[in-house]
């Protein structure tokens, strides 16, 4: 038993997904949307705030600040409140109204950036805004998920361990979506220690610059980035698979229709990437493949799960790109 729901981070379930066309793949998904505020980011928020308090890096009067397109903002708001800390969340125009409302409801102060940066996203301008606030506010701590080693450490200590202990036998492949790079950095370090032959496959979205692709306007939050995260330098990655936003939306709908999993955008990206990756490979021996599903579908009801939105934003975008 726990004295507070927010202490119930981790120990999320793993389910098997039956890939009909790939009889030699045992696919397992770790459902991170079972975390207290609904996403994998609870792990980083809970771990980092506790650690910096325990080590007196901050005190009870410190204000926390972070840039987030959604899930991390929700998690940090909840865990800041748990510890009685003030939290400023810098969001942008792409943040869905639902996420904005969730962050606000959890008690954060919101600052919204509305001007796009040179890559067509908002991240660089969000960071500029943070630097401005840091310069004018005493006793303030920037969580800085793109650079803070504690972000990766949170996943090394928690999710990485659970994955290593959660699947019977060996792990041959692990697929993870990347945004700040915290999850893949921590998890890759841990699983490679336990299963040195495991192949870690990063999943990114076209339009994200993380692995050197051309910047392009993106609409689905949670995966990809318009800057290369420093934290990723310590990740141990064997391969990268890029998927489009349309493939992401289609795969989310397939997960729901065929496997009853109502998952968020990056889960669809990861599922699309797995199918793409193995469709080109001949698999002679059965493989154990594990993937992470970071959040639930509700947060994408007015985007990915809305056919009108998909037509307007994703299909039109693909047509324009093909015509260009
Ligand atoms: C839905 C979703 N998927 C994947 C990720 C990627 O995690 P990370 O930032 O650790 O790379 C995030 C991060 O915000 C997310 O919100």
mmCIF file with all atom_site columns, C-alpha atoms in Angstrom, residues 48-253:
data_model
loop_
_atom_site.group_PDB
_atom_site.id
_atom_site.type_symbol
_atom_site.label_atom_id
_atom_site.label_alt_id
_atom_site.label_comp_id
_atom_site.label_asym_id
_atom_site.label_entity_id
_atom_site.label_seq_id
_atom_site.pdbx_PDB_ins_code
_atom_site.Cartn_x
_atom_site.Cartn_y
_atom_site.Cartn_z
_atom_site.occupancy
_atom_site.B_iso_or_equiv
_atom_site.pdbx_formal_charge
_atom_site.auth_seq_id
_atom_site.auth_comp_id
_atom_site.auth_asym_id
_atom_site.auth_atom_id
_atom_site.pdbx_PDB_model_num
ATOM 1   C CA . UNK A 1 48  ? 14.600 14.002  -10.534 1.00 0.00 ? 48  UNK A CA 1
ATOM 2   C CA . UNK A 1 49  ? 12.592 16.048  -8.028  1.00 0.00 ? 49  UNK A CA 1
ATOM 3   C CA . UNK A 1 50  ? 13.211 13.595  -5.190  1.00 0.00 ? 50  UNK A CA 1
ATOM 4   C CA . UNK A 1 51  ? 16.913 13.379  -5.997  1.00 0.00 ? 51  UNK A CA 1
ATOM 5   C CA . UNK A 1 52  ? 17.548 17.143  -6.160  1.00 0.00 ? 52  UNK A CA 1
ATOM 6   C CA . UNK A 1 53  ? 15.637 17.643  -2.910  1.00 0.00 ? 53  UNK A CA 1
ATOM 7   C CA . UNK A 1 54  ? 17.444 14.772  -1.127  1.00 0.00 ? 54  UNK A CA 1
ATOM 8   C CA . UNK A 1 55  ? 20.824 16.086  -2.269  1.00 0.00 ? 55  UNK A CA 1
ATOM 9   C CA . UNK A 1 56  ? 19.964 19.689  -1.285  1.00 0.00 ? 56  UNK A CA 1
ATOM 10  C CA . UNK A 1 57  ? 20.456 20.891  -4.851  1.00 0.00 ? 57  UNK A CA 1
ATOM 11  C CA . UNK A 1 58  ? 17.147 22.696  -4.335  1.00 0.00 ? 58  UNK A CA 1
ATOM 12  C CA . UNK A 1 59  ? 15.150 23.603  -1.218  1.00 0.00 ? 59  UNK A CA 1
ATOM 13  C CA . UNK A 1 60  ? 11.463 23.912  -0.413  1.00 0.00 ? 60  UNK A CA 1
ATOM 14  C CA . UNK A 1 61  ? 11.391 27.502  -1.709  1.00 0.00 ? 61  UNK A CA 1
ATOM 15  C CA . UNK A 1 62  ? 12.936 26.717  -5.091  1.00 0.00 ? 62  UNK A CA 1
ATOM 16  C CA . UNK A 1 63  ? 10.882 27.280  -8.246  1.00 0.00 ? 63  UNK A CA 1
ATOM 17  C CA . UNK A 1 64  ? 11.208 24.592  -10.914 1.00 0.00 ? 64  UNK A CA 1
ATOM 18  C CA . UNK A 1 65  ? 11.011 25.428  -14.605 1.00 0.00 ? 65  UNK A CA 1
ATOM 19  C CA . UNK A 1 66  ? 10.891 23.245  -17.722 1.00 0.00 ? 66  UNK A CA 1
ATOM 20  C CA . UNK A 1 67  ? 9.961  23.312  -21.377 1.00 0.00 ? 67  UNK A CA 1
ATOM 21  C CA . UNK A 1 68  ? 7.479  20.581  -22.285 1.00 0.00 ? 68  UNK A CA 1
ATOM 22  C CA . UNK A 1 69  ? 5.079  19.815  -25.106 1.00 0.00 ? 69  UNK A CA 1
ATOM 23  C CA . UNK A 1 70  ? 2.804  17.941  -22.758 1.00 0.00 ? 70  UNK A CA 1
ATOM 24  C CA . UNK A 1 71  ? 3.477  14.786  -20.799 1.00 0.00 ? 71  UNK A CA 1
ATOM 25  C CA . UNK A 1 72  ? 6.538  15.963  -18.909 1.00 0.00 ? 72  UNK A CA 1
ATOM 26  C CA . UNK A 1 73  ? 4.701  19.154  -18.029 1.00 0.00 ? 73  UNK A CA 1
ATOM 27  C CA . UNK A 1 74  ? 1.811  17.147  -16.600 1.00 0.00 ? 74  UNK A CA 1
ATOM 28  C CA . UNK A 1 75  ? 4.161  14.899  -14.606 1.00 0.00 ? 75  UNK A CA 1
ATOM 29  C CA . UNK A 1 76  ? 6.317  17.734  -13.279 1.00 0.00 ? 76  UNK A CA 1
ATOM 30  C CA . UNK A 1 77  ? 3.227  19.697  -12.233 1.00 0.00 ? 77  UNK A CA 1
ATOM 31  C CA . UNK A 1 78  ? 1.924  16.757  -10.244 1.00 0.00 ? 78  UNK A CA 1
ATOM 32  C CA . UNK A 1 79  ? 5.237  15.903  -8.556  1.00 0.00 ? 79  UNK A CA 1
ATOM 33  C CA . UNK A 1 80  ? 6.076  19.562  -7.856  1.00 0.00 ? 80  UNK A CA 1
ATOM 34  C CA . UNK A 1 81  ? 2.774  19.863  -6.040  1.00 0.00 ? 81  UNK A CA 1
ATOM 35  C CA . UNK A 1 82  ? 3.454  16.642  -4.142  1.00 0.00 ? 82  UNK A CA 1
ATOM 36  C CA . UNK A 1 83  ? 6.638  18.221  -2.763  1.00 0.00 ? 83  UNK A CA 1
ATOM 37  C CA . UNK A 1 84  ? 5.103  21.706  -2.297  1.00 0.00 ? 84  UNK A CA 1
ATOM 38  C CA . UNK A 1 85  ? 7.251  23.322  -4.990  1.00 0.00 ? 85  UNK A CA 1
ATOM 39  C CA . UNK A 1 86  ? 6.271  26.032  -7.457  1.00 0.00 ? 86  UNK A CA 1
ATOM 40  C CA . UNK A 1 87  ? 6.555  24.954  -11.113 1.00 0.00 ? 87  UNK A CA 1
ATOM 41  C CA . UNK A 1 88  ? 6.634  27.070  -14.280 1.00 0.00 ? 88  UNK A CA 1
ATOM 42  C CA . UNK A 1 89  ? 5.908  25.123  -17.466 1.00 0.00 ? 89  UNK A CA 1
ATOM 43  C CA . UNK A 1 90  ? 6.881  26.682  -20.793 1.00 0.00 ? 90  UNK A CA 1
ATOM 44  C CA . UNK A 1 91  ? 4.615  25.252  -23.498 1.00 0.00 ? 91  UNK A CA 1
ATOM 45  C CA . UNK A 1 92  ? 3.926  26.283  -27.095 1.00 0.00 ? 92  UNK A CA 1
ATOM 46  C CA . UNK A 1 93  ? 1.196  26.713  -29.686 1.00 0.00 ? 93  UNK A CA 1
ATOM 47  C CA . UNK A 1 94  ? 1.379  22.995  -30.611 1.00 0.00 ? 94  UNK A CA 1
ATOM 48  C CA . UNK A 1 95  ? 0.489  21.859  -27.088 1.00 0.00 ? 95  UNK A CA 1
ATOM 49  C CA . UNK A 1 96  ? -3.008 20.418  -27.252 1.00 0.00 ? 96  UNK A CA 1
ATOM 50  C CA . UNK A 1 97  ? -5.689 22.278  -25.257 1.00 0.00 ? 97  UNK A CA 1
ATOM 51  C CA . UNK A 1 98  ? -6.193 19.099  -23.231 1.00 0.00 ? 98  UNK A CA 1
ATOM 52  C CA . UNK A 1 99  ? -2.539 18.895  -22.181 1.00 0.00 ? 99  UNK A CA 1
ATOM 53  C CA . UNK A 1 100 ? -2.515 22.609  -21.381 1.00 0.00 ? 100 UNK A CA 1
ATOM 54  C CA . UNK A 1 101 ? -5.564 22.103  -19.211 1.00 0.00 ? 101 UNK A CA 1
ATOM 55  C CA . UNK A 1 102 ? -4.029 19.052  -17.488 1.00 0.00 ? 102 UNK A CA 1
ATOM 56  C CA . UNK A 1 103 ? -0.826 20.966  -16.697 1.00 0.00 ? 103 UNK A CA 1
ATOM 57  C CA . UNK A 1 104 ? -2.811 23.926  -15.346 1.00 0.00 ? 104 UNK A CA 1
ATOM 58  C CA . UNK A 1 105 ? -5.118 21.697  -13.312 1.00 0.00 ? 105 UNK A CA 1
ATOM 59  C CA . UNK A 1 106 ? -2.138 20.044  -11.660 1.00 0.00 ? 106 UNK A CA 1
ATOM 60  C CA . UNK A 1 107 ? -1.117 23.486  -10.430 1.00 0.00 ? 107 UNK A CA 1
ATOM 61  C CA . UNK A 1 108 ? 1.651  24.758  -12.711 1.00 0.00 ? 108 UNK A CA 1
ATOM 62  C CA . UNK A 1 109 ? 2.054  28.303  -13.946 1.00 0.00 ? 109 UNK A CA 1
ATOM 63  C CA . UNK A 1 110 ? 1.971  28.198  -17.753 1.00 0.00 ? 110 UNK A CA 1
ATOM 64  C CA . UNK A 1 111 ? 3.915  30.366  -20.182 1.00 0.00 ? 111 UNK A CA 1
ATOM 65  C CA . UNK A 1 112 ? 3.045  29.829  -23.853 1.00 0.00 ? 112 UNK A CA 1
ATOM 66  C CA . UNK A 1 113 ? 5.508  30.470  -26.710 1.00 0.00 ? 113 UNK A CA 1
ATOM 67  C CA . UNK A 1 114 ? 3.764  31.318  -29.983 1.00 0.00 ? 114 UNK A CA 1
ATOM 68  C CA . UNK A 1 115 ? 6.630  32.176  -32.370 1.00 0.00 ? 115 UNK A CA 1
ATOM 69  C CA . UNK A 1 116 ? 8.164  29.356  -34.428 1.00 0.00 ? 116 UNK A CA 1
ATOM 70  C CA . UNK A 1 117 ? 11.926 28.841  -34.452 1.00 0.00 ? 117 UNK A CA 1
ATOM 71  C CA . UNK A 1 118 ? 14.104 28.449  -37.560 1.00 0.00 ? 118 UNK A CA 1
ATOM 72  C CA . UNK A 1 119 ? 13.262 24.727  -37.773 1.00 0.00 ? 119 UNK A CA 1
ATOM 73  C CA . UNK A 1 120 ? 9.513  25.356  -37.865 1.00 0.00 ? 120 UNK A CA 1
ATOM 74  C CA . UNK A 1 121 ? 9.083  24.113  -34.274 1.00 0.00 ? 121 UNK A CA 1
ATOM 75  C CA . UNK A 1 122 ? 9.001  25.981  -30.972 1.00 0.00 ? 122 UNK A CA 1
ATOM 76  C CA . UNK A 1 123 ? 11.681 24.284  -28.927 1.00 0.00 ? 123 UNK A CA 1
ATOM 77  C CA . UNK A 1 124 ? 14.462 26.808  -29.488 1.00 0.00 ? 124 UNK A CA 1
ATOM 78  C CA . UNK A 1 125 ? 12.186 29.703  -28.584 1.00 0.00 ? 125 UNK A CA 1
ATOM 79  C CA . UNK A 1 126 ? 10.923 27.857  -25.517 1.00 0.00 ? 126 UNK A CA 1
ATOM 80  C CA . UNK A 1 127 ? 14.522 27.517  -24.366 1.00 0.00 ? 127 UNK A CA 1
ATOM 81  C CA . UNK A 1 128 ? 15.197 31.204  -24.997 1.00 0.00 ? 128 UNK A CA 1
ATOM 82  C CA . UNK A 1 129 ? 12.157 32.026  -22.856 1.00 0.00 ? 129 UNK A CA 1
ATOM 83  C CA . UNK A 1 130 ? 13.463 29.798  -20.060 1.00 0.00 ? 130 UNK A CA 1
ATOM 84  C CA . UNK A 1 131 ? 16.868 31.502  -20.126 1.00 0.00 ? 131 UNK A CA 1
ATOM 85  C CA . UNK A 1 132 ? 15.141 34.887  -19.875 1.00 0.00 ? 132 UNK A CA 1
ATOM 86  C CA . UNK A 1 133 ? 13.182 33.730  -16.787 1.00 0.00 ? 133 UNK A CA 1
ATOM 87  C CA . UNK A 1 134 ? 16.274 32.112  -15.201 1.00 0.00 ? 134 UNK A CA 1
ATOM 88  C CA . UNK A 1 135 ? 18.106 35.430  -15.465 1.00 0.00 ? 135 UNK A CA 1
ATOM 89  C CA . UNK A 1 136 ? 15.371 37.333  -13.686 1.00 0.00 ? 136 UNK A CA 1
ATOM 90  C CA . UNK A 1 137 ? 14.240 34.848  -10.986 1.00 0.00 ? 137 UNK A CA 1
ATOM 91  C CA . UNK A 1 138 ? 16.120 33.987  -7.768  1.00 0.00 ? 138 UNK A CA 1
ATOM 92  C CA . UNK A 1 139 ? 16.250 30.382  -6.457  1.00 0.00 ? 139 UNK A CA 1
ATOM 93  C CA . UNK A 1 140 ? 15.048 28.732  -9.652  1.00 0.00 ? 140 UNK A CA 1
ATOM 94  C CA . UNK A 1 141 ? 16.099 25.315  -11.035 1.00 0.00 ? 141 UNK A CA 1
ATOM 95  C CA . UNK A 1 142 ? 15.809 24.350  -14.702 1.00 0.00 ? 142 UNK A CA 1
ATOM 96  C CA . UNK A 1 143 ? 15.039 20.618  -15.019 1.00 0.00 ? 143 UNK A CA 1
ATOM 97  C CA . UNK A 1 144 ? 16.511 20.705  -18.566 1.00 0.00 ? 144 UNK A CA 1
ATOM 98  C CA . UNK A 1 145 ? 15.558 17.227  -19.745 1.00 0.00 ? 145 UNK A CA 1
ATOM 99  C CA . UNK A 1 146 ? 17.748 17.531  -22.878 1.00 0.00 ? 146 UNK A CA 1
ATOM 100 C CA . UNK A 1 147 ? 20.953 17.879  -20.863 1.00 0.00 ? 147 UNK A CA 1
ATOM 101 C CA . UNK A 1 148 ? 20.315 16.770  -17.296 1.00 0.00 ? 148 UNK A CA 1
ATOM 102 C CA . UNK A 1 149 ? 21.974 13.363  -16.688 1.00 0.00 ? 149 UNK A CA 1
ATOM 103 C CA . UNK A 1 150 ? 19.312 12.675  -14.036 1.00 0.00 ? 150 UNK A CA 1
ATOM 104 C CA . UNK A 1 151 ? 16.755 12.331  -16.846 1.00 0.00 ? 151 UNK A CA 1
ATOM 105 C CA . UNK A 1 152 ? 18.596 9.285   -18.240 1.00 0.00 ? 152 UNK A CA 1
ATOM 106 C CA . UNK A 1 153 ? 19.494 8.037   -14.745 1.00 0.00 ? 153 UNK A CA 1
ATOM 107 C CA . UNK A 1 154 ? 15.780 7.880   -13.870 1.00 0.00 ? 154 UNK A CA 1
ATOM 108 C CA . UNK A 1 155 ? 15.174 5.379   -16.672 1.00 0.00 ? 155 UNK A CA 1
ATOM 109 C CA . UNK A 1 156 ? 18.392 3.467   -16.033 1.00 0.00 ? 156 UNK A CA 1
ATOM 110 C CA . UNK A 1 157 ? 17.367 2.880   -12.419 1.00 0.00 ? 157 UNK A CA 1
ATOM 111 C CA . UNK A 1 158 ? 13.662 2.177   -12.972 1.00 0.00 ? 158 UNK A CA 1
ATOM 112 C CA . UNK A 1 159 ? 12.382 1.287   -16.452 1.00 0.00 ? 159 UNK A CA 1
ATOM 113 C CA . UNK A 1 160 ? 15.658 -0.364  -17.492 1.00 0.00 ? 160 UNK A CA 1
ATOM 114 C CA . UNK A 1 161 ? 15.574 -2.700  -14.508 1.00 0.00 ? 161 UNK A CA 1
ATOM 115 C CA . UNK A 1 162 ? 11.918 -3.561  -14.990 1.00 0.00 ? 162 UNK A CA 1
ATOM 116 C CA . UNK A 1 163 ? 12.502 -4.421  -18.650 1.00 0.00 ? 163 UNK A CA 1
ATOM 117 C CA . UNK A 1 164 ? 15.459 -6.663  -17.837 1.00 0.00 ? 164 UNK A CA 1
ATOM 118 C CA . UNK A 1 165 ? 13.455 -8.501  -15.200 1.00 0.00 ? 165 UNK A CA 1
ATOM 119 C CA . UNK A 1 166 ? 10.092 -8.458  -16.980 1.00 0.00 ? 166 UNK A CA 1
ATOM 120 C CA . UNK A 1 167 ? 10.605 -10.670 -20.006 1.00 0.00 ? 167 UNK A CA 1
ATOM 121 C CA . UNK A 1 168 ? 11.312 -14.361 -19.625 1.00 0.00 ? 168 UNK A CA 1
ATOM 122 C CA . UNK A 1 169 ? 14.584 -15.297 -21.281 1.00 0.00 ? 169 UNK A CA 1
ATOM 123 C CA . UNK A 1 170 ? 16.668 -13.150 -23.574 1.00 0.00 ? 170 UNK A CA 1
ATOM 124 C CA . UNK A 1 171 ? 15.824 -9.789  -25.144 1.00 0.00 ? 171 UNK A CA 1
ATOM 125 C CA . UNK A 1 172 ? 16.896 -9.604  -28.792 1.00 0.00 ? 172 UNK A CA 1
ATOM 126 C CA . UNK A 1 173 ? 15.551 -6.177  -29.743 1.00 0.00 ? 173 UNK A CA 1
ATOM 127 C CA . UNK A 1 174 ? 14.185 -3.139  -27.974 1.00 0.00 ? 174 UNK A CA 1
ATOM 128 C CA . UNK A 1 175 ? 12.415 -0.294  -29.804 1.00 0.00 ? 175 UNK A CA 1
ATOM 129 C CA . UNK A 1 176 ? 12.027 3.153   -28.185 1.00 0.00 ? 176 UNK A CA 1
ATOM 130 C CA . UNK A 1 177 ? 10.685 6.474   -29.436 1.00 0.00 ? 177 UNK A CA 1
ATOM 131 C CA . UNK A 1 178 ? 13.024 9.419   -28.873 1.00 0.00 ? 178 UNK A CA 1
ATOM 132 C CA . UNK A 1 179 ? 12.374 13.015  -27.916 1.00 0.00 ? 179 UNK A CA 1
ATOM 133 C CA . UNK A 1 180 ? 14.589 14.322  -25.085 1.00 0.00 ? 180 UNK A CA 1
ATOM 134 C CA . UNK A 1 181 ? 16.569 11.079  -25.309 1.00 0.00 ? 181 UNK A CA 1
ATOM 135 C CA . UNK A 1 182 ? 16.238 10.325  -21.595 1.00 0.00 ? 182 UNK A CA 1
ATOM 136 C CA . UNK A 1 183 ? 14.376 7.048   -21.975 1.00 0.00 ? 183 UNK A CA 1
ATOM 137 C CA . UNK A 1 184 ? 16.599 5.523   -24.643 1.00 0.00 ? 184 UNK A CA 1
ATOM 138 C CA . UNK A 1 185 ? 19.824 6.675   -22.966 1.00 0.00 ? 185 UNK A CA 1
ATOM 139 C CA . UNK A 1 186 ? 19.006 5.175   -19.573 1.00 0.00 ? 186 UNK A CA 1
ATOM 140 C CA . UNK A 1 187 ? 17.292 2.046   -20.864 1.00 0.00 ? 187 UNK A CA 1
ATOM 141 C CA . UNK A 1 188 ? 19.958 1.270   -23.481 1.00 0.00 ? 188 UNK A CA 1
ATOM 142 C CA . UNK A 1 189 ? 22.721 1.483   -20.874 1.00 0.00 ? 189 UNK A CA 1
ATOM 143 C CA . UNK A 1 190 ? 20.890 -0.873  -18.528 1.00 0.00 ? 190 UNK A CA 1
ATOM 144 C CA . UNK A 1 191 ? 19.731 -3.492  -21.056 1.00 0.00 ? 191 UNK A CA 1
ATOM 145 C CA . UNK A 1 192 ? 23.156 -3.647  -22.723 1.00 0.00 ? 192 UNK A CA 1
ATOM 146 C CA . UNK A 1 193 ? 24.704 -4.449  -19.341 1.00 0.00 ? 193 UNK A CA 1
ATOM 147 C CA . UNK A 1 194 ? 22.303 -7.365  -18.869 1.00 0.00 ? 194 UNK A CA 1
ATOM 148 C CA . UNK A 1 195 ? 21.911 -8.513  -22.487 1.00 0.00 ? 195 UNK A CA 1
ATOM 149 C CA . UNK A 1 196 ? 25.085 -7.435  -24.331 1.00 0.00 ? 196 UNK A CA 1
ATOM 150 C CA . UNK A 1 197 ? 23.776 -8.687  -27.683 1.00 0.00 ? 197 UNK A CA 1
ATOM 151 C CA . UNK A 1 198 ? 20.471 -6.810  -27.548 1.00 0.00 ? 198 UNK A CA 1
ATOM 152 C CA . UNK A 1 199 ? 19.871 -4.444  -30.468 1.00 0.00 ? 199 UNK A CA 1
ATOM 153 C CA . UNK A 1 200 ? 18.564 -1.052  -29.386 1.00 0.00 ? 200 UNK A CA 1
ATOM 154 C CA . UNK A 1 201 ? 16.496 0.578   -32.123 1.00 0.00 ? 201 UNK A CA 1
ATOM 155 C CA . UNK A 1 202 ? 15.661 4.273   -31.903 1.00 0.00 ? 202 UNK A CA 1
ATOM 156 C CA . UNK A 1 203 ? 12.413 5.406   -33.482 1.00 0.00 ? 203 UNK A CA 1
ATOM 157 C CA . UNK A 1 204 ? 12.195 8.949   -34.807 1.00 0.00 ? 204 UNK A CA 1
ATOM 158 C CA . UNK A 1 205 ? 9.668  10.824  -36.898 1.00 0.00 ? 205 UNK A CA 1
ATOM 159 C CA . UNK A 1 206 ? 10.354 12.470  -40.272 1.00 0.00 ? 206 UNK A CA 1
ATOM 160 C CA . UNK A 1 207 ? 10.878 16.171  -39.730 1.00 0.00 ? 207 UNK A CA 1
ATOM 161 C CA . UNK A 1 208 ? 12.804 15.672  -36.477 1.00 0.00 ? 208 UNK A CA 1
ATOM 162 C CA . UNK A 1 209 ? 16.516 16.543  -36.556 1.00 0.00 ? 209 UNK A CA 1
ATOM 163 C CA . UNK A 1 210 ? 17.653 14.190  -33.751 1.00 0.00 ? 210 UNK A CA 1
ATOM 164 C CA . UNK A 1 211 ? 19.387 11.696  -36.048 1.00 0.00 ? 211 UNK A CA 1
ATOM 165 C CA . UNK A 1 212 ? 20.315 14.101  -38.823 1.00 0.00 ? 212 UNK A CA 1
ATOM 166 C CA . UNK A 1 213 ? 17.112 14.265  -40.838 1.00 0.00 ? 213 UNK A CA 1
ATOM 167 C CA . UNK A 1 214 ? 15.840 17.409  -42.585 1.00 0.00 ? 214 UNK A CA 1
ATOM 168 C CA . UNK A 1 215 ? 13.728 19.651  -40.339 1.00 0.00 ? 215 UNK A CA 1
ATOM 169 C CA . UNK A 1 216 ? 10.055 19.774  -41.264 1.00 0.00 ? 216 UNK A CA 1
ATOM 170 C CA . UNK A 1 217 ? 6.855  20.901  -39.564 1.00 0.00 ? 217 UNK A CA 1
ATOM 171 C CA . UNK A 1 218 ? 5.532  18.225  -37.197 1.00 0.00 ? 218 UNK A CA 1
ATOM 172 C CA . UNK A 1 219 ? 2.135  17.974  -35.544 1.00 0.00 ? 219 UNK A CA 1
ATOM 173 C CA . UNK A 1 220 ? 2.349  15.004  -33.173 1.00 0.00 ? 220 UNK A CA 1
ATOM 174 C CA . UNK A 1 221 ? 3.903  15.799  -29.775 1.00 0.00 ? 221 UNK A CA 1
ATOM 175 C CA . UNK A 1 222 ? 6.022  13.427  -27.703 1.00 0.00 ? 222 UNK A CA 1
ATOM 176 C CA . UNK A 1 223 ? 8.329  12.107  -30.417 1.00 0.00 ? 223 UNK A CA 1
ATOM 177 C CA . UNK A 1 224 ? 11.115 13.828  -32.351 1.00 0.00 ? 224 UNK A CA 1
ATOM 178 C CA . UNK A 1 225 ? 12.790 17.148  -31.683 1.00 0.00 ? 225 UNK A CA 1
ATOM 179 C CA . UNK A 1 226 ? 14.039 20.252  -33.458 1.00 0.00 ? 226 UNK A CA 1
ATOM 180 C CA . UNK A 1 227 ? 17.384 20.013  -31.658 1.00 0.00 ? 227 UNK A CA 1
ATOM 181 C CA . UNK A 1 228 ? 19.832 17.197  -30.938 1.00 0.00 ? 228 UNK A CA 1
ATOM 182 C CA . UNK A 1 229 ? 19.671 16.373  -27.216 1.00 0.00 ? 229 UNK A CA 1
ATOM 183 C CA . UNK A 1 230 ? 23.069 16.376  -25.470 1.00 0.00 ? 230 UNK A CA 1
ATOM 184 C CA . UNK A 1 231 ? 21.928 13.596  -23.183 1.00 0.00 ? 231 UNK A CA 1
ATOM 185 C CA . UNK A 1 232 ? 21.772 11.239  -26.173 1.00 0.00 ? 232 UNK A CA 1
ATOM 186 C CA . UNK A 1 233 ? 25.567 11.134  -26.461 1.00 0.00 ? 233 UNK A CA 1
ATOM 187 C CA . UNK A 1 234 ? 25.582 8.420   -23.808 1.00 0.00 ? 234 UNK A CA 1
ATOM 188 C CA . UNK A 1 235 ? 22.880 6.301   -25.443 1.00 0.00 ? 235 UNK A CA 1
ATOM 189 C CA . UNK A 1 236 ? 23.943 3.007   -27.011 1.00 0.00 ? 236 UNK A CA 1
ATOM 190 C CA . UNK A 1 237 ? 21.916 2.805   -30.214 1.00 0.00 ? 237 UNK A CA 1
ATOM 191 C CA . UNK A 1 238 ? 22.324 0.162   -32.924 1.00 0.00 ? 238 UNK A CA 1
ATOM 192 C CA . UNK A 1 239 ? 19.915 1.459   -35.553 1.00 0.00 ? 239 UNK A CA 1
ATOM 193 C CA . UNK A 1 240 ? 17.366 4.184   -36.253 1.00 0.00 ? 240 UNK A CA 1
ATOM 194 C CA . UNK A 1 241 ? 13.995 3.782   -37.955 1.00 0.00 ? 241 UNK A CA 1
ATOM 195 C CA . UNK A 1 242 ? 12.116 6.847   -39.180 1.00 0.00 ? 242 UNK A CA 1
ATOM 196 C CA . UNK A 1 243 ? 8.374  6.801   -39.594 1.00 0.00 ? 243 UNK A CA 1
ATOM 197 C CA . UNK A 1 244 ? 5.966  9.424   -40.903 1.00 0.00 ? 244 UNK A CA 1
ATOM 198 C CA . UNK A 1 245 ? 3.160  11.028  -38.943 1.00 0.00 ? 245 UNK A CA 1
ATOM 199 C CA . UNK A 1 246 ? 0.648  9.248   -41.214 1.00 0.00 ? 246 UNK A CA 1
ATOM 200 C CA . UNK A 1 247 ? 2.211  5.860   -40.457 1.00 0.00 ? 247 UNK A CA 1
ATOM 201 C CA . UNK A 1 248 ? 2.023  6.814   -36.781 1.00 0.00 ? 248 UNK A CA 1
ATOM 202 C CA . UNK A 1 249 ? -1.697 7.623   -36.931 1.00 0.00 ? 249 UNK A CA 1
ATOM 203 C CA . UNK A 1 250 ? -2.502 4.462   -38.927 1.00 0.00 ? 250 UNK A CA 1
ATOM 204 C CA . UNK A 1 251 ? -0.590 2.281   -36.502 1.00 0.00 ? 251 UNK A CA 1
ATOM 205 C CA . UNK A 1 252 ? -2.310 3.849   -33.476 1.00 0.00 ? 252 UNK A CA 1
ATOM 206 C CA . UNK A 1 253 ? -5.654 2.940   -35.031 1.00 0.00 ? 253 UNK A CA 1
#
